[in-house]
Amino acid sequence: MISVENAFHRIVDDAVPLTTERLAVEASVGRVLAAPLAARKSQPGCDLSAMDGYAVNSSDLSGGPVTLKVTSTSAAGQSKISELKPGEAMQIYTGAPVPNGADQVIIQENVNRDGDNINIQENAAPGKNIRFAGNDFAAKQIVCDAGTFITPKSIGLIAGSGHSHVMVHRAPKIAILTTGDELAKPDQDTFGPQETIDSLTPTLLSFFNDAGATASSLGAIKDNPDAIKAAIRNSSDADILITVGGASVGDRDYVQEALKAEGMELDFWKIAMRPGKPMIFGKINNRFVIGLPGNPVSAFVCALVFVRPLIDKLMGRPAPLPTGVLLPSAVDLPANGVRQHYMRARLIGIPGQRMVDPAASQDSSLLSVLSQSDGLIVRPVDAPEVKAGEPVLFLPF
């Protein structure tokens, strides 16, 4: 067996971001920029008013209350603005260009207007209520570096700097191959007592797609070596092949031998962790192959700890080993053994005083316990016993 850390580094460290593709900016959330973006125009492109009011020259305001003549109006989007002369004011609206000769905007609530004249009692304050040209960013300025993770809040910056499309790293294609004579489809009319409904395919499809990958199913294949080999060949366009079940070396575990027969170079297949010990990792040419255990919780934990970071790395995102955060345990925990233990747990207590409460049963087949959990308590190899209230690592999901 190898350690979790060793397994993680052997899977993730040599992975490099995939090739690039051009996407519409609104479709790029969750992707990583493959090249820096420079603004195509300054924002604002000229001095703009931040308020509804009157554009004035601050030098006209020195010496106490003054009366200025309103000569024209400036509205948002207006391109031709007359120049402001001494002793004049211009009515101006929010977002409108500030005329030449003006360096201050007086909000309309602070002005008394009588016909074409306004009376102002405000002091000079050059620049007040003005958004200056290039205040947000200037033309040709880099607004997003290569490697930027695109989120909804960065979409406005990208579009506002003049870009409708961006070059991003491609999302990995993932093919999921589930095996087992006992598997039944969730939509069958009836179920035999010997059958187990395939819950892992929809779980993994949603998990990987939510991570930004493009995942698809190769179907549930019977425990037949030739059928498994044929399905493996059908995954040739995938960046990652995920197999589920048959990862061990029992008489009915055909997956590892089928993968080797189809050209997989095996790296390892046992990890010092629970659940998730019998996990396969290797490559077929440049295709990553990860063979997940058939138990639902084992497969989910391995997908969280190993596959999700691999997806991140291939997409150009940071991909550290998931280790969790420190939170107090709600109960005493015994010392751990030679395998790193990932214990399903719930968060309890009020915000700011959260504790983690491990599930009473850690059986790796229990879907009900997994669905009710908020994350995993991570118990390192040979970790000493923990008393209630002492901190433990908690990995939320």
Coordinates of C-alpha atoms in Angstrom, one line a residue:
M1 CA 0.0 0.0 0.0
I2 CA 1.1 3.6 -0.6
S3 CA 0.1 6.6 1.5
V4 CA -2.7 9.0 0.5
E5 CA -0.1 11.8 0.0
N6 CA 2.0 9.6 -2.3
A7 CA -1.0 8.5 -4.3
F8 CA -2.2 12.0 -4.7
H9 CA 1.2 13.3 -6.0
R10 CA 1.5 10.4 -8.4
I11 CA -1.9 11.2 -9.8
V12 CA -1.8 15.0 -9.9
D13 CA 1.8 16.2 -10.0
D14 CA 2.5 15.3 -13.6
A15 CA -0.8 16.5 -15.0
V16 CA -0.7 19.6 -17.0
P17 CA -3.5 21.9 -18.2
L18 CA -5.3 20.7 -21.3
T19 CA -5.2 22.5 -24.6
T20 CA -7.2 25.7 -25.0
E21 CA -10.6 26.6 -26.6
R22 CA -12.4 29.9 -27.3
L23 CA -15.6 30.4 -25.3
A24 CA -18.2 33.1 -25.1
V25 CA -17.5 35.0 -21.9
E26 CA -20.9 34.1 -20.4
A27 CA -20.1 30.4 -20.8
S28 CA -16.6 30.6 -19.3
V29 CA -17.5 30.6 -15.6
G30 CA -15.5 27.9 -13.8
R31 CA -12.7 27.9 -16.5
V32 CA -9.2 29.3 -16.3
L33 CA -7.8 31.9 -18.6
A34 CA -5.1 30.5 -20.9
A35 CA -3.8 34.0 -21.9
P36 CA -3.8 37.5 -20.2
L37 CA -6.6 39.9 -21.1
A38 CA -5.8 43.5 -21.9
A39 CA -8.5 46.2 -21.8
R40 CA -9.6 47.3 -25.2
K41 CA -10.7 50.7 -23.9
S42 CA -10.4 52.8 -20.7
Q43 CA -13.1 52.6 -18.2
P44 CA -14.5 55.2 -17.9
G45 CA -13.4 56.5 -21.3
C46 CA -13.7 60.1 -20.2
D47 CA -14.5 62.0 -17.0
L48 CA -18.1 61.2 -16.0
S49 CA -20.5 62.6 -13.4
A50 CA -21.1 60.3 -10.4
M51 CA -24.3 62.2 -9.5
D52 CA -27.2 64.1 -10.9
G53 CA -26.5 67.8 -10.5
Y54 CA -24.5 70.6 -12.0
A55 CA -20.9 70.7 -13.5
V56 CA -19.0 73.7 -12.4
N57 CA -15.5 75.0 -12.2
S58 CA -14.4 75.0 -8.6
S59 CA -12.6 78.3 -9.0
D60 CA -16.0 80.0 -9.4
L61 CA -17.0 78.8 -5.9
S62 CA -14.3 80.6 -3.9
G63 CA -15.5 83.5 -1.7
G64 CA -18.9 82.2 -0.5
P65 CA -22.3 81.8 -2.2
V66 CA -22.3 82.4 -5.9
T67 CA -24.8 82.5 -8.7
L68 CA -24.0 80.8 -12.0
K69 CA -25.8 80.6 -15.3
V70 CA -26.9 77.2 -16.6
T71 CA -26.0 77.1 -20.3
S72 CA -26.6 73.5 -21.4
T73 CA -27.1 69.9 -20.4
S74 CA -25.0 66.8 -20.4
A75 CA -26.6 63.3 -20.5
A76 CA -25.2 59.8 -20.4
G77 CA -24.1 58.7 -23.9
Q78 CA -23.9 62.2 -25.2
S79 CA -20.9 62.7 -27.5
K80 CA -20.7 66.4 -28.2
I81 CA -20.5 68.6 -25.1
S82 CA -19.9 72.3 -25.2
E83 CA -17.1 73.7 -23.2
L84 CA -17.9 75.4 -19.8
K85 CA -16.8 79.0 -19.5
P86 CA -16.1 80.9 -16.3
G87 CA -19.3 81.8 -14.4
E88 CA -21.3 79.1 -16.1
A89 CA -22.7 75.8 -15.0
M90 CA -24.0 72.8 -16.9
Q91 CA -26.9 70.5 -15.8
I92 CA -25.5 67.0 -15.7
Y93 CA -26.8 63.5 -15.1
T94 CA -25.2 60.5 -13.6
G95 CA -22.9 58.8 -16.1
A96 CA -22.8 61.9 -18.3
P97 CA -19.5 63.3 -19.7
V98 CA -18.0 66.2 -17.7
P99 CA -17.4 69.2 -20.0
N100 CA -14.0 70.8 -20.5
G101 CA -13.6 73.6 -18.1
A102 CA -15.5 71.8 -15.3
D103 CA -13.8 70.0 -12.4
Q104 CA -16.6 69.6 -9.8
V105 CA -20.2 68.4 -9.7
I106 CA -22.6 69.9 -7.2
I107 CA -25.5 67.5 -6.5
Q108 CA -28.9 68.9 -7.4
E109 CA -30.1 68.8 -3.8
N110 CA -27.5 71.4 -2.8
V111 CA -28.6 73.9 -5.5
N112 CA -31.3 76.4 -5.6
R113 CA -32.4 77.0 -9.2
D114 CA -34.3 80.1 -10.5
G115 CA -34.8 79.9 -14.3
D116 CA -31.4 79.7 -15.9
N117 CA -29.6 80.6 -12.8
I118 CA -28.5 78.5 -9.8
N119 CA -27.4 79.7 -6.4
I120 CA -24.6 77.6 -4.8
Q121 CA -23.4 77.8 -1.2
E122 CA -21.0 74.9 -1.5
N123 CA -17.2 75.2 -1.1
A124 CA -14.7 74.5 -3.8
A125 CA -13.7 70.8 -3.9
P126 CA -12.0 69.9 -7.2
G127 CA -12.8 66.4 -8.4
K128 CA -15.9 66.0 -6.2
N129 CA -18.5 63.7 -7.6
I130 CA -16.5 63.0 -10.7
R131 CA -15.4 59.5 -12.0
F132 CA -12.1 60.2 -13.8
A133 CA -11.1 58.6 -17.1
G134 CA -9.3 55.3 -16.6
N135 CA -10.2 55.2 -12.9
D136 CA -11.3 51.6 -13.1
F137 CA -8.8 50.5 -15.7
A138 CA -6.9 52.0 -18.7
A139 CA -6.8 50.9 -22.3
K140 CA -4.1 48.2 -22.9
Q141 CA -3.9 47.5 -19.1
I142 CA -3.9 43.8 -18.2
V143 CA -7.2 43.3 -16.3
C144 CA -6.9 39.5 -15.9
D145 CA -3.7 37.4 -15.9
A146 CA -3.3 34.0 -17.4
G147 CA -4.4 31.5 -14.8
T148 CA -7.3 33.6 -13.6
F149 CA -10.2 31.4 -12.4
I150 CA -13.3 32.9 -13.9
T151 CA -16.2 33.4 -11.6
P152 CA -19.5 35.3 -12.1
K153 CA -18.0 38.4 -10.4
S154 CA -15.1 38.5 -13.0
I155 CA -17.5 38.2 -16.0
G156 CA -18.3 41.9 -15.7
L157 CA -14.7 42.9 -15.7
I158 CA -13.9 40.8 -18.8
A159 CA -16.9 42.0 -20.7
G160 CA -16.5 45.6 -19.6
S161 CA -12.9 45.6 -20.8
G162 CA -14.2 44.8 -24.3
H163 CA -14.1 41.0 -24.6
S164 CA -17.0 38.9 -25.7
H165 CA -14.9 35.7 -25.9
V166 CA -11.9 34.3 -24.0
M167 CA -9.3 31.6 -24.4
V168 CA -9.5 29.1 -21.6
H169 CA -8.2 25.6 -20.8
R170 CA -10.4 22.9 -22.1
A171 CA -12.6 21.0 -19.7
P172 CA -11.5 17.3 -19.4
K173 CA -13.7 14.7 -20.9
I174 CA -14.5 11.9 -18.4
A175 CA -15.9 8.5 -19.3
I176 CA -17.4 6.4 -16.5
L177 CA -17.5 2.6 -16.8
T178 CA -19.5 0.8 -14.2
T179 CA -19.3 -2.9 -13.8
G180 CA -21.2 -5.6 -12.0
D181 CA -23.7 -8.4 -12.7
E182 CA -25.7 -7.2 -9.7
L183 CA -26.4 -3.7 -11.0
A184 CA -29.9 -2.6 -11.9
K185 CA -31.1 0.7 -13.4
P186 CA -33.0 3.1 -11.1
D187 CA -36.0 3.2 -13.5
Q188 CA -36.6 -0.5 -13.7
D189 CA -40.2 -1.6 -13.1
T190 CA -39.2 -4.3 -10.6
F191 CA -36.1 -5.3 -8.7
G192 CA -34.8 -8.7 -7.8
P193 CA -33.6 -9.2 -4.2
Q194 CA -30.1 -9.9 -5.5
E195 CA -29.9 -6.7 -7.5
T196 CA -28.3 -3.4 -6.4
I197 CA -29.4 -0.2 -8.0
D198 CA -26.6 1.6 -9.8
S199 CA -26.3 4.8 -7.6
L200 CA -22.7 5.6 -8.4
T201 CA -23.1 6.4 -12.1
P202 CA -25.5 9.4 -11.5
T203 CA -23.5 10.4 -8.4
L204 CA -20.2 10.6 -10.3
L205 CA -21.7 12.2 -13.4
S206 CA -23.2 15.0 -11.3
F207 CA -20.0 15.3 -9.1
F208 CA -17.6 15.6 -12.1
N209 CA -19.9 17.8 -14.2
D210 CA -20.3 20.1 -11.1
A211 CA -16.5 20.3 -11.0
G212 CA -16.5 21.6 -14.5
A213 CA -15.6 18.4 -16.4
T214 CA -17.7 16.9 -19.2
A215 CA -18.6 13.5 -17.9
S216 CA -20.6 10.7 -19.7
S217 CA -21.4 7.1 -19.0
L218 CA -20.2 4.1 -20.9
G219 CA -23.0 2.1 -19.3
A220 CA -23.2 -0.6 -16.7
I221 CA -21.2 -3.6 -18.0
K222 CA -21.6 -7.1 -16.8
D223 CA -18.7 -9.0 -15.2
N224 CA -17.4 -10.1 -18.6
P225 CA -13.8 -9.5 -19.6
D226 CA -14.5 -9.1 -23.3
A227 CA -17.4 -6.7 -22.6
I228 CA -15.2 -4.7 -20.2
K229 CA -12.4 -4.5 -22.8
A230 CA -14.8 -3.3 -25.5
A231 CA -16.1 -0.6 -23.2
I232 CA -12.6 0.5 -22.4
R233 CA -11.9 0.9 -26.1
N234 CA -15.0 3.1 -26.5
S235 CA -13.4 5.6 -24.1
S236 CA -10.5 6.5 -26.3
D237 CA -11.5 10.1 -26.7
A238 CA -11.7 10.7 -22.9
D239 CA -9.0 12.5 -20.9
I240 CA -9.9 10.4 -17.8
L241 CA -11.4 6.9 -17.7
I242 CA -13.2 6.2 -14.5
T243 CA -14.0 2.5 -13.8
V244 CA -16.3 1.6 -10.9
G245 CA -16.2 -1.8 -9.2
G246 CA -13.9 -4.8 -9.9
A247 CA -10.9 -2.9 -8.7
S248 CA -9.6 -5.7 -6.5
V249 CA -8.0 -9.0 -7.6
G250 CA -10.8 -11.5 -6.7
D251 CA -11.9 -14.3 -9.1
R252 CA -14.7 -12.0 -10.4
D253 CA -12.7 -8.8 -10.5
Y254 CA -11.9 -8.4 -14.2
V255 CA -11.3 -4.6 -14.5
Q256 CA -7.6 -4.5 -13.7
E257 CA -6.7 -7.3 -16.1
A258 CA -8.9 -5.8 -18.8
L259 CA -7.3 -2.4 -18.4
K260 CA -3.8 -4.0 -18.7
A261 CA -4.9 -5.9 -21.8
E262 CA -6.0 -2.6 -23.4
G263 CA -2.6 -1.1 -22.7
M264 CA -2.8 0.4 -19.3
E265 CA 0.5 0.9 -17.5
L266 CA -0.4 0.3 -13.8
D267 CA 1.1 2.8 -11.3
F268 CA -0.5 1.5 -8.1
W269 CA -3.8 -0.1 -6.9
K270 CA -3.7 0.0 -3.1
I271 CA -3.8 3.0 -0.9
A272 CA -3.4 3.2 2.9
M273 CA -6.9 4.7 3.5
R274 CA -10.3 3.8 4.5
P275 CA -12.6 3.7 2.8
G276 CA -11.1 3.4 -0.6
K277 CA -8.1 1.1 -0.3
P278 CA -8.5 -0.9 -3.6
M279 CA -8.2 2.0 -6.0
I280 CA -6.4 1.6 -9.4
F281 CA -4.3 4.3 -11.0
G282 CA -2.5 4.1 -14.3
K283 CA -2.5 5.5 -17.9
I284 CA -3.4 4.2 -21.3
N285 CA -1.2 6.4 -23.5
N286 CA -2.1 10.0 -22.3
R287 CA -5.4 8.9 -20.8
F288 CA -5.6 8.9 -17.0
V289 CA -7.2 5.7 -15.6
I290 CA -8.7 5.7 -12.1
G291 CA -10.4 2.5 -11.0
L292 CA -12.8 3.3 -8.1
P293 CA -14.0 0.7 -5.6
G294 CA -17.6 -0.4 -6.0
N295 CA -18.8 0.6 -2.5
P296 CA -20.6 3.9 -2.9
V297 CA -18.8 5.7 0.0
S298 CA -15.4 4.4 -1.0
A299 CA -15.9 5.6 -4.6
F300 CA -17.2 9.0 -3.4
V301 CA -14.2 9.6 -1.0
C302 CA -11.7 8.6 -3.7
A303 CA -13.4 10.9 -6.2
L304 CA -13.3 13.8 -3.7
V305 CA -9.7 13.3 -2.7
F306 CA -8.1 12.3 -6.0
V307 CA -10.3 12.8 -9.0
R308 CA -11.6 16.3 -8.2
P309 CA -8.0 17.7 -7.8
L310 CA -7.0 16.0 -11.1
I311 CA -9.9 17.8 -12.8
D312 CA -8.7 21.1 -11.3
K313 CA -5.1 20.5 -12.5
L314 CA -6.2 19.7 -16.0
M315 CA -8.3 22.8 -16.2
G316 CA -5.4 25.0 -14.9
R317 CA -6.9 25.5 -11.4
P318 CA -5.0 25.2 -8.1
A319 CA -5.1 21.5 -7.1
P320 CA -3.8 21.0 -3.5
L321 CA -4.3 17.8 -1.6
P322 CA -7.7 18.2 0.2
T323 CA -6.8 18.2 3.9
G324 CA -9.7 20.1 5.6
V325 CA -10.0 22.7 8.3
L326 CA -9.7 22.3 12.1
L327 CA -12.9 22.1 14.0
P328 CA -13.7 20.6 17.5
S329 CA -14.9 17.1 17.7
A330 CA -18.3 16.6 19.4
V331 CA -17.3 13.2 20.8
D332 CA -14.2 11.2 21.8
L333 CA -12.4 9.4 19.0
P334 CA -10.1 6.4 19.4
A335 CA -6.6 6.4 18.1
N336 CA -6.3 5.6 14.4
G337 CA -4.4 2.8 12.8
V338 CA -2.2 2.4 9.7
R339 CA -4.7 3.7 7.2
Q340 CA -5.8 7.3 6.9
H341 CA -9.5 7.3 7.9
Y342 CA -12.1 9.5 6.3
M343 CA -15.1 9.5 8.6
R344 CA -18.5 10.8 7.5
A345 CA -19.7 13.5 9.9
R346 CA -22.3 16.2 10.4
L347 CA -21.8 19.8 11.5
I348 CA -23.7 20.6 14.7
G349 CA -24.0 23.7 16.9
I350 CA -24.7 27.3 16.0
P351 CA -22.6 29.3 13.5
G352 CA -19.3 30.4 15.0
Q353 CA -19.5 27.4 17.4
R354 CA -19.6 24.5 15.0
M355 CA -18.5 21.0 16.0
V356 CA -18.2 17.9 13.9
D357 CA -20.2 14.8 14.9
P358 CA -19.1 11.5 13.2
A359 CA -21.8 9.1 12.0
A360 CA -22.5 6.2 14.3
S361 CA -21.8 3.7 11.4
Q362 CA -19.0 4.2 9.0
D363 CA -20.0 1.2 6.8
S364 CA -18.9 2.2 3.3
S365 CA -22.1 0.9 1.7
L366 CA -24.5 3.2 3.5
L367 CA -25.9 5.8 1.1
S368 CA -28.2 7.2 3.8
V369 CA -25.3 8.1 6.0
L370 CA -23.4 9.8 3.2
S371 CA -26.4 11.9 2.1
Q372 CA -26.9 13.1 5.7
S373 CA -23.2 14.1 6.2
D374 CA -21.7 17.5 5.7
G375 CA -18.1 16.3 5.2
L376 CA -15.4 13.9 6.4
I377 CA -13.3 13.9 9.5
V378 CA -9.7 13.1 8.3
R379 CA -7.8 10.9 10.8
P380 CA -4.2 10.7 9.8
V381 CA -2.2 7.4 10.0
D382 CA -1.4 6.6 13.7
A383 CA -3.3 9.7 14.9
P384 CA -3.7 9.6 18.7
E385 CA -7.1 9.5 20.4
V386 CA -9.1 12.7 20.5
K387 CA -11.2 14.0 23.4
A388 CA -14.5 15.8 22.8
G389 CA -13.8 19.4 22.2
E390 CA -10.3 18.8 20.7
P391 CA -9.7 19.8 17.1
V392 CA -9.8 17.4 14.2
L393 CA -9.4 18.0 10.4
F394 CA -12.8 18.3 8.7
L395 CA -13.1 18.1 4.9
P396 CA -16.5 19.6 3.8
F397 CA -18.3 18.5 0.7

